[in-house]
PDB file of C-alpha atoms in Angstrom:
ATOM      1  CA  MET A1250     105.064   7.434  84.906  1.00  0.00           C
ATOM      2  CA  MET A1251     101.839   7.802  86.849  1.00  0.00           C
ATOM      3  CA  ARG A1252     100.860  10.996  84.998  1.00  0.00           C
ATOM      4  CA  SER A1253     101.536   9.326  81.624  1.00  0.00           C
ATOM      5  CA  SER A1254      99.283   6.353  82.410  1.00  0.00           C
ATOM      6  CA  HIS A1255      96.421   8.680  83.461  1.00  0.00           C
ATOM      7  CA  LEU A1256      96.725  10.560  80.179  1.00  0.00           C
ATOM      8  CA  SER A1257      96.742   7.297  78.221  1.00  0.00           C
ATOM      9  CA  LEU A1258      93.646   6.116  80.097  1.00  0.00           C
ATOM     10  CA  LYS A1259      91.810   9.369  79.332  1.00  0.00           C
ATOM     11  CA  ILE A1260      92.677   9.149  75.648  1.00  0.00           C
ATOM     12  CA  PHE A1261      91.568   5.507  75.574  1.00  0.00           C
ATOM     13  CA  LEU A1262      88.206   6.356  77.195  1.00  0.00           C
ATOM     14  CA  LEU A1263      87.616   9.251  74.760  1.00  0.00           C
ATOM     15  CA  LEU A1264      88.359   6.915  71.879  1.00  0.00           C
ATOM     16  CA  ILE A1265      85.790   4.407  73.172  1.00  0.00           C
ATOM     17  CA  VAL A1266      83.135   7.141  73.456  1.00  0.00           C
ATOM     18  CA  TYR A1267      83.921   8.373  69.942  1.00  0.00           C
ATOM     19  CA  VAL A1268      83.732   4.883  68.394  1.00  0.00           C
ATOM     20  CA  THR A1269      80.463   4.224  70.220  1.00  0.00           C
ATOM     21  CA  TYR A1270      79.036   7.489  68.872  1.00  0.00           C
ATOM     22  CA  LEU A1271      80.077   6.593  65.309  1.00  0.00           C
ATOM     23  CA  GLY A1272      78.442   3.194  65.678  1.00  0.00           C
ATOM     24  CA  CYS A1273      75.244   4.859  66.885  1.00  0.00           C
ATOM     25  CA  LEU A1274      75.293   7.186  63.875  1.00  0.00           C
ATOM     26  CA  SER A1275      75.619   4.332  61.405  1.00  0.00           C
ATOM     27  CA  VAL A1276      72.769   2.376  63.035  1.00  0.00           C
ATOM     28  CA  HIS A1277      70.447   5.382  62.842  1.00  0.00           C
ATOM     29  CA  ALA A1278      71.434   6.084  59.238  1.00  0.00           C
ATOM     30  CA  GLU A1279      70.538   2.513  58.313  1.00  0.00           C
ATOM     31  CA  GLU A1280      67.147   2.953  59.967  1.00  0.00           C
ATOM     32  CA  GLY A1281      66.454   6.040  57.805  1.00  0.00           C
ATOM     33  CA  SER A1282      66.826   8.709  60.472  1.00  0.00           C
ATOM     34  CA  CYS A1283      70.115  10.261  59.422  1.00  0.00           C
ATOM     35  CA  ALA A1284      69.601  13.879  60.543  1.00  0.00           C
ATOM     36  CA  ASN A1285      69.515  13.581  64.321  1.00  0.00           C
ATOM     37  CA  PRO A1286      70.394  10.332  66.051  1.00  0.00           C
ATOM     38  CA  GLY A1287      67.614   9.478  68.463  1.00  0.00           C
ATOM     39  CA  SER A1288      65.149  11.785  66.701  1.00  0.00           C
ATOM     40  CA  ASP A1289      61.784  10.391  65.704  1.00  0.00           C
ATOM     41  CA  THR A1290      61.149  13.153  63.153  1.00  0.00           C
ATOM     42  CA  GLU A1291      60.571  11.771  59.680  1.00  0.00           C
ATOM     43  CA  GLY A1292      61.491  13.479  56.450  1.00  0.00           C
ATOM     44  CA  THR A1293      64.870  14.777  57.529  1.00  0.00           C
ATOM     45  CA  CYS A1294      66.963  12.828  55.022  1.00  0.00           C
ATOM     46  CA  ALA A1295      67.372  12.889  51.272  1.00  0.00           C
ATOM     47  CA  ASP A1296      66.247   9.826  49.363  1.00  0.00           C
ATOM     48  CA  VAL A1297      68.852   7.077  49.182  1.00  0.00           C
ATOM     49  CA  ASP A1298      68.899   7.400  45.376  1.00  0.00           C
ATOM     50  CA  GLY A1299      69.614  11.160  45.599  1.00  0.00           C
ATOM     51  CA  ASP A1300      66.184  12.433  44.512  1.00  0.00           C
ATOM     52  CA  ASP A1301      65.001  15.775  45.809  1.00  0.00           C
ATOM     53  CA  PHE A1302      62.373  16.059  48.521  1.00  0.00           C
ATOM     54  CA  ASP A1303      58.783  15.991  47.361  1.00  0.00           C
ATOM     55  CA  ASP A1304      55.931  18.108  48.726  1.00  0.00           C
ATOM     56  CA  LYS A1305      54.410  15.465  51.001  1.00  0.00           C
ATOM     57  CA  PRO A1306      54.594  16.678  54.640  1.00  0.00           C
ATOM     58  CA  SER A1307      56.133  13.382  55.776  1.00  0.00           C
ATOM     59  CA  ARG A1308      58.953  13.786  53.240  1.00  0.00           C
ATOM     60  CA  ARG A1309      59.465  17.555  53.344  1.00  0.00           C
ATOM     61  CA  ARG A1310      62.719  18.809  54.797  1.00  0.00           C
ATOM     62  CA  MET A1311      61.898  19.513  58.442  1.00  0.00           C
ATOM     63  CA  ASP A1312      65.191  20.832  59.774  1.00  0.00           C
ATOM     64  CA  GLY A1313      65.617  24.206  58.056  1.00  0.00           C
ATOM     65  CA  PRO A1314      65.122  27.625  59.639  1.00  0.00           C
ATOM     66  CA  ILE A1315      61.664  29.122  59.983  1.00  0.00           C
ATOM     67  CA  PHE A1316      60.490  32.640  60.817  1.00  0.00           C
ATOM     68  CA  ALA A1317      58.453  33.118  64.001  1.00  0.00           C
ATOM     69  CA  THR A1318      56.711  36.363  64.912  1.00  0.00           C
ATOM     70  CA  PHE A1319      56.236  37.485  68.520  1.00  0.00           C
ATOM     71  CA  GLU A1320      53.703  40.174  69.423  1.00  0.00           C
ATOM     72  CA  ASN A1321      53.386  41.930  72.785  1.00  0.00           C
ATOM     73  CA  LEU A1322      49.910  43.242  73.624  1.00  0.00           C
ATOM     74  CA  SER A1323      50.762  43.791  77.304  1.00  0.00           C
ATOM     75  CA  PRO A1324      51.486  47.213  78.809  1.00  0.00           C
ATOM     76  CA  TYR A1325      55.019  46.029  79.736  1.00  0.00           C
ATOM     77  CA  ARG A1326      58.128  46.225  77.610  1.00  0.00           C
ATOM     78  CA  ALA A1327      59.290  42.618  77.377  1.00  0.00           C
ATOM     79  CA  ASP A1328      62.364  40.530  76.553  1.00  0.00           C
ATOM     80  CA  ILE A1329      62.280  37.259  74.598  1.00  0.00           C
ATOM     81  CA  HIS A1330      64.649  34.555  75.829  1.00  0.00           C
ATOM     82  CA  PHE A1331      65.600  31.307  74.099  1.00  0.00           C
ATOM     83  CA  ASP A1332      64.868  28.508  76.574  1.00  0.00           C
ATOM     84  CA  ASP A1333      68.170  26.670  76.959  1.00  0.00           C
ATOM     85  CA  GLY A1334      66.895  24.682  79.942  1.00  0.00           C
ATOM     86  CA  ARG A1335      68.715  26.910  82.421  1.00  0.00           C
ATOM     87  CA  PHE A1336      68.416  30.694  82.644  1.00  0.00           C
ATOM     88  CA  GLY A1337      67.715  31.338  78.960  1.00  0.00           C
ATOM     89  CA  ASN A1338      69.536  33.442  76.404  1.00  0.00           C
ATOM     90  CA  PHE A1339      68.292  36.936  75.571  1.00  0.00           C
ATOM     91  CA  VAL A1340      67.100  37.183  71.957  1.00  0.00           C
ATOM     92  CA  SER A1341      65.086  40.370  71.439  1.00  0.00           C
ATOM     93  CA  THR A1342      63.022  43.110  73.068  1.00  0.00           C
ATOM     94  CA  LEU A1343      59.313  43.684  72.428  1.00  0.00           C
ATOM     95  CA  GLU A1344      57.918  47.165  72.916  1.00  0.00           C
ATOM     96  CA  ALA A1345      54.715  47.427  74.981  1.00  0.00           C
ATOM     97  CA  ASN A1346      51.208  47.625  73.510  1.00  0.00           C
ATOM     98  CA  GLY A1347      51.713  45.964  70.147  1.00  0.00           C
ATOM     99  CA  GLY A1348      55.463  45.646  69.678  1.00  0.00           C
ATOM    100  CA  GLU A1349      56.575  42.869  67.330  1.00  0.00           C
ATOM    101  CA  ALA A1350      59.745  40.949  66.585  1.00  0.00           C
ATOM    102  CA  ARG A1351      60.431  38.432  63.824  1.00  0.00           C
ATOM    103  CA  LEU A1352      63.022  35.767  64.644  1.00  0.00           C
ATOM    104  CA  THR A1353      64.744  33.094  62.626  1.00  0.00           C
ATOM    105  CA  THR A1354      64.501  29.884  64.615  1.00  0.00           C
ATOM    106  CA  TYR A1355      64.061  26.124  64.261  1.00  0.00           C
ATOM    107  CA  ARG A1356      61.463  23.474  65.005  1.00  0.00           C
ATOM    108  CA  GLY A1357      61.487  22.368  68.631  1.00  0.00           C
ATOM    109  CA  HIS A1358      62.887  25.650  69.978  1.00  0.00           C
ATOM    110  CA  SER A1359      61.196  27.185  73.039  1.00  0.00           C
ATOM    111  CA  PHE A1360      61.084  30.762  74.285  1.00  0.00           C
ATOM    112  CA  PHE A1361      59.930  32.546  77.420  1.00  0.00           C
ATOM    113  CA  ILE A1362      59.119  36.187  78.123  1.00  0.00           C
ATOM    114  CA  THR A1363      60.297  38.468  80.952  1.00  0.00           C
ATOM    115  CA  ARG A1364      59.889  42.138  81.810  1.00  0.00           C
ATOM    116  CA  HIS A1365      62.516  44.163  80.026  1.00  0.00           C
ATOM    117  CA  GLY A1366      65.829  44.409  81.839  1.00  0.00           C
ATOM    118  CA  VAL A1367      64.824  42.761  85.122  1.00  0.00           C
ATOM    119  CA  ARG A1368      64.275  39.090  84.127  1.00  0.00           C
ATOM    120  CA  GLU A1369      60.998  39.012  86.058  1.00  0.00           C
ATOM    121  CA  ALA A1370      58.565  36.601  84.400  1.00  0.00           C
ATOM    122  CA  LEU A1371      55.425  37.904  82.760  1.00  0.00           C
ATOM    123  CA  VAL A1372      52.661  35.493  83.705  1.00  0.00           C
ATOM    124  CA  ASP A1373      49.023  34.674  83.113  1.00  0.00           C
ATOM    125  CA  PRO A1374      47.288  36.389  86.065  1.00  0.00           C
ATOM    126  CA  ALA A1375      44.621  33.682  86.260  1.00  0.00           C
ATOM    127  CA  THR A1376      47.137  30.856  86.769  1.00  0.00           C
ATOM    128  CA  ASP A1377      50.345  32.712  87.701  1.00  0.00           C
ATOM    129  CA  GLY A1378      52.026  30.512  85.054  1.00  0.00           C
ATOM    130  CA  GLN A1379      54.840  31.907  82.954  1.00  0.00           C
ATOM    131  CA  TYR A1380      54.293  32.231  79.214  1.00  0.00           C
ATOM    132  CA  PHE A1381      56.312  29.747  77.145  1.00  0.00           C
ATOM    133  CA  PHE A1382      56.177  29.563  73.363  1.00  0.00           C
ATOM    134  CA  ARG A1383      57.370  26.460  71.494  1.00  0.00           C
ATOM    135  CA  ILE A1384      57.865  25.841  67.786  1.00  0.00           C
ATOM    136  CA  PRO A1385      56.282  22.417  67.205  1.00  0.00           C
ATOM    137  CA  GLU A1386      58.644  19.675  65.999  1.00  0.00           C
ATOM    138  CA  ASP A1387      56.101  18.803  63.314  1.00  0.00           C
ATOM    139  CA  PHE A1388      55.496  22.383  62.146  1.00  0.00           C
ATOM    140  CA  GLU A1389      54.707  21.925  58.454  1.00  0.00           C
ATOM    141  CA  GLY A1390      55.261  25.415  57.100  1.00  0.00           C
ATOM    142  CA  LYS A1391      57.813  25.710  54.353  1.00  0.00           C
ATOM    143  CA  ASP A1392      61.207  26.927  55.492  1.00  0.00           C
ATOM    144  CA  ASP A1393      61.085  30.134  53.462  1.00  0.00           C
ATOM    145  CA  GLU A1394      57.569  31.184  54.549  1.00  0.00           C
ATOM    146  CA  GLU A1395      56.162  32.930  57.591  1.00  0.00           C
ATOM    147  CA  GLY A1396      56.127  30.611  60.589  1.00  0.00           C
ATOM    148  CA  PRO A1397      54.089  30.629  63.790  1.00  0.00           C
ATOM    149  CA  HIS A1398      52.785  33.837  65.355  1.00  0.00           C
ATOM    150  CA  PHE A1399      52.973  34.044  69.159  1.00  0.00           C
ATOM    151  CA  THR A1400      51.071  36.678  71.116  1.00  0.00           C
ATOM    152  CA  LEU A1401      51.722  37.832  74.671  1.00  0.00           C
ATOM    153  CA  PRO A1402      48.201  38.831  75.794  1.00  0.00           C
ATOM    154  CA  ALA A1403      47.258  42.239  77.175  1.00  0.00           C
ATOM    155  CA  GLU A1404      46.587  40.630  80.585  1.00  0.00           C
ATOM    156  CA  ALA A1405      50.192  39.466  81.025  1.00  0.00           C
ATOM    157  CA  SER A1406      51.706  40.904  84.174  1.00  0.00           C
ATOM    158  CA  PRO A1407      54.517  40.309  86.686  1.00  0.00           C
ATOM    159  CA  SER A1408      53.918  37.503  89.154  1.00  0.00           C
ATOM    160  CA  LYS A1409      52.270  38.544  92.420  1.00  0.00           C
TER     161      LYS A1409
END
């Protein structure tokens, strides 16, 4: 009996969370921000009357994929990692001295660079700060065009 009541309580709590989430979604949809609840990015929804998006930056679809190019001018072979807020996820390798990679990504995504295979950060020697590259949330390039170009400078080196 005890085990059954715990299961019922868990199901009841999950149901409350789900209903709360649905209520949050409907409130945000009414406010005109139907793509991402809690997002302050405009232009992510179709018109209420079903019209297509127009070319104004504030109304252009801002949630599609974009193409970012990474270039490595340093003498070190380097790995690109998607910044997931923890240890990162490996995405691609950049050859030394001019290697490039083109990635499909989305607005708001961040990346960091490490030496190939050893996960040692490549940093700015003047500040010892790791290089991070972020796709701006308000990046206004069209989804099917070339996106931002990020360059790891020739001075990048392992932290001392």
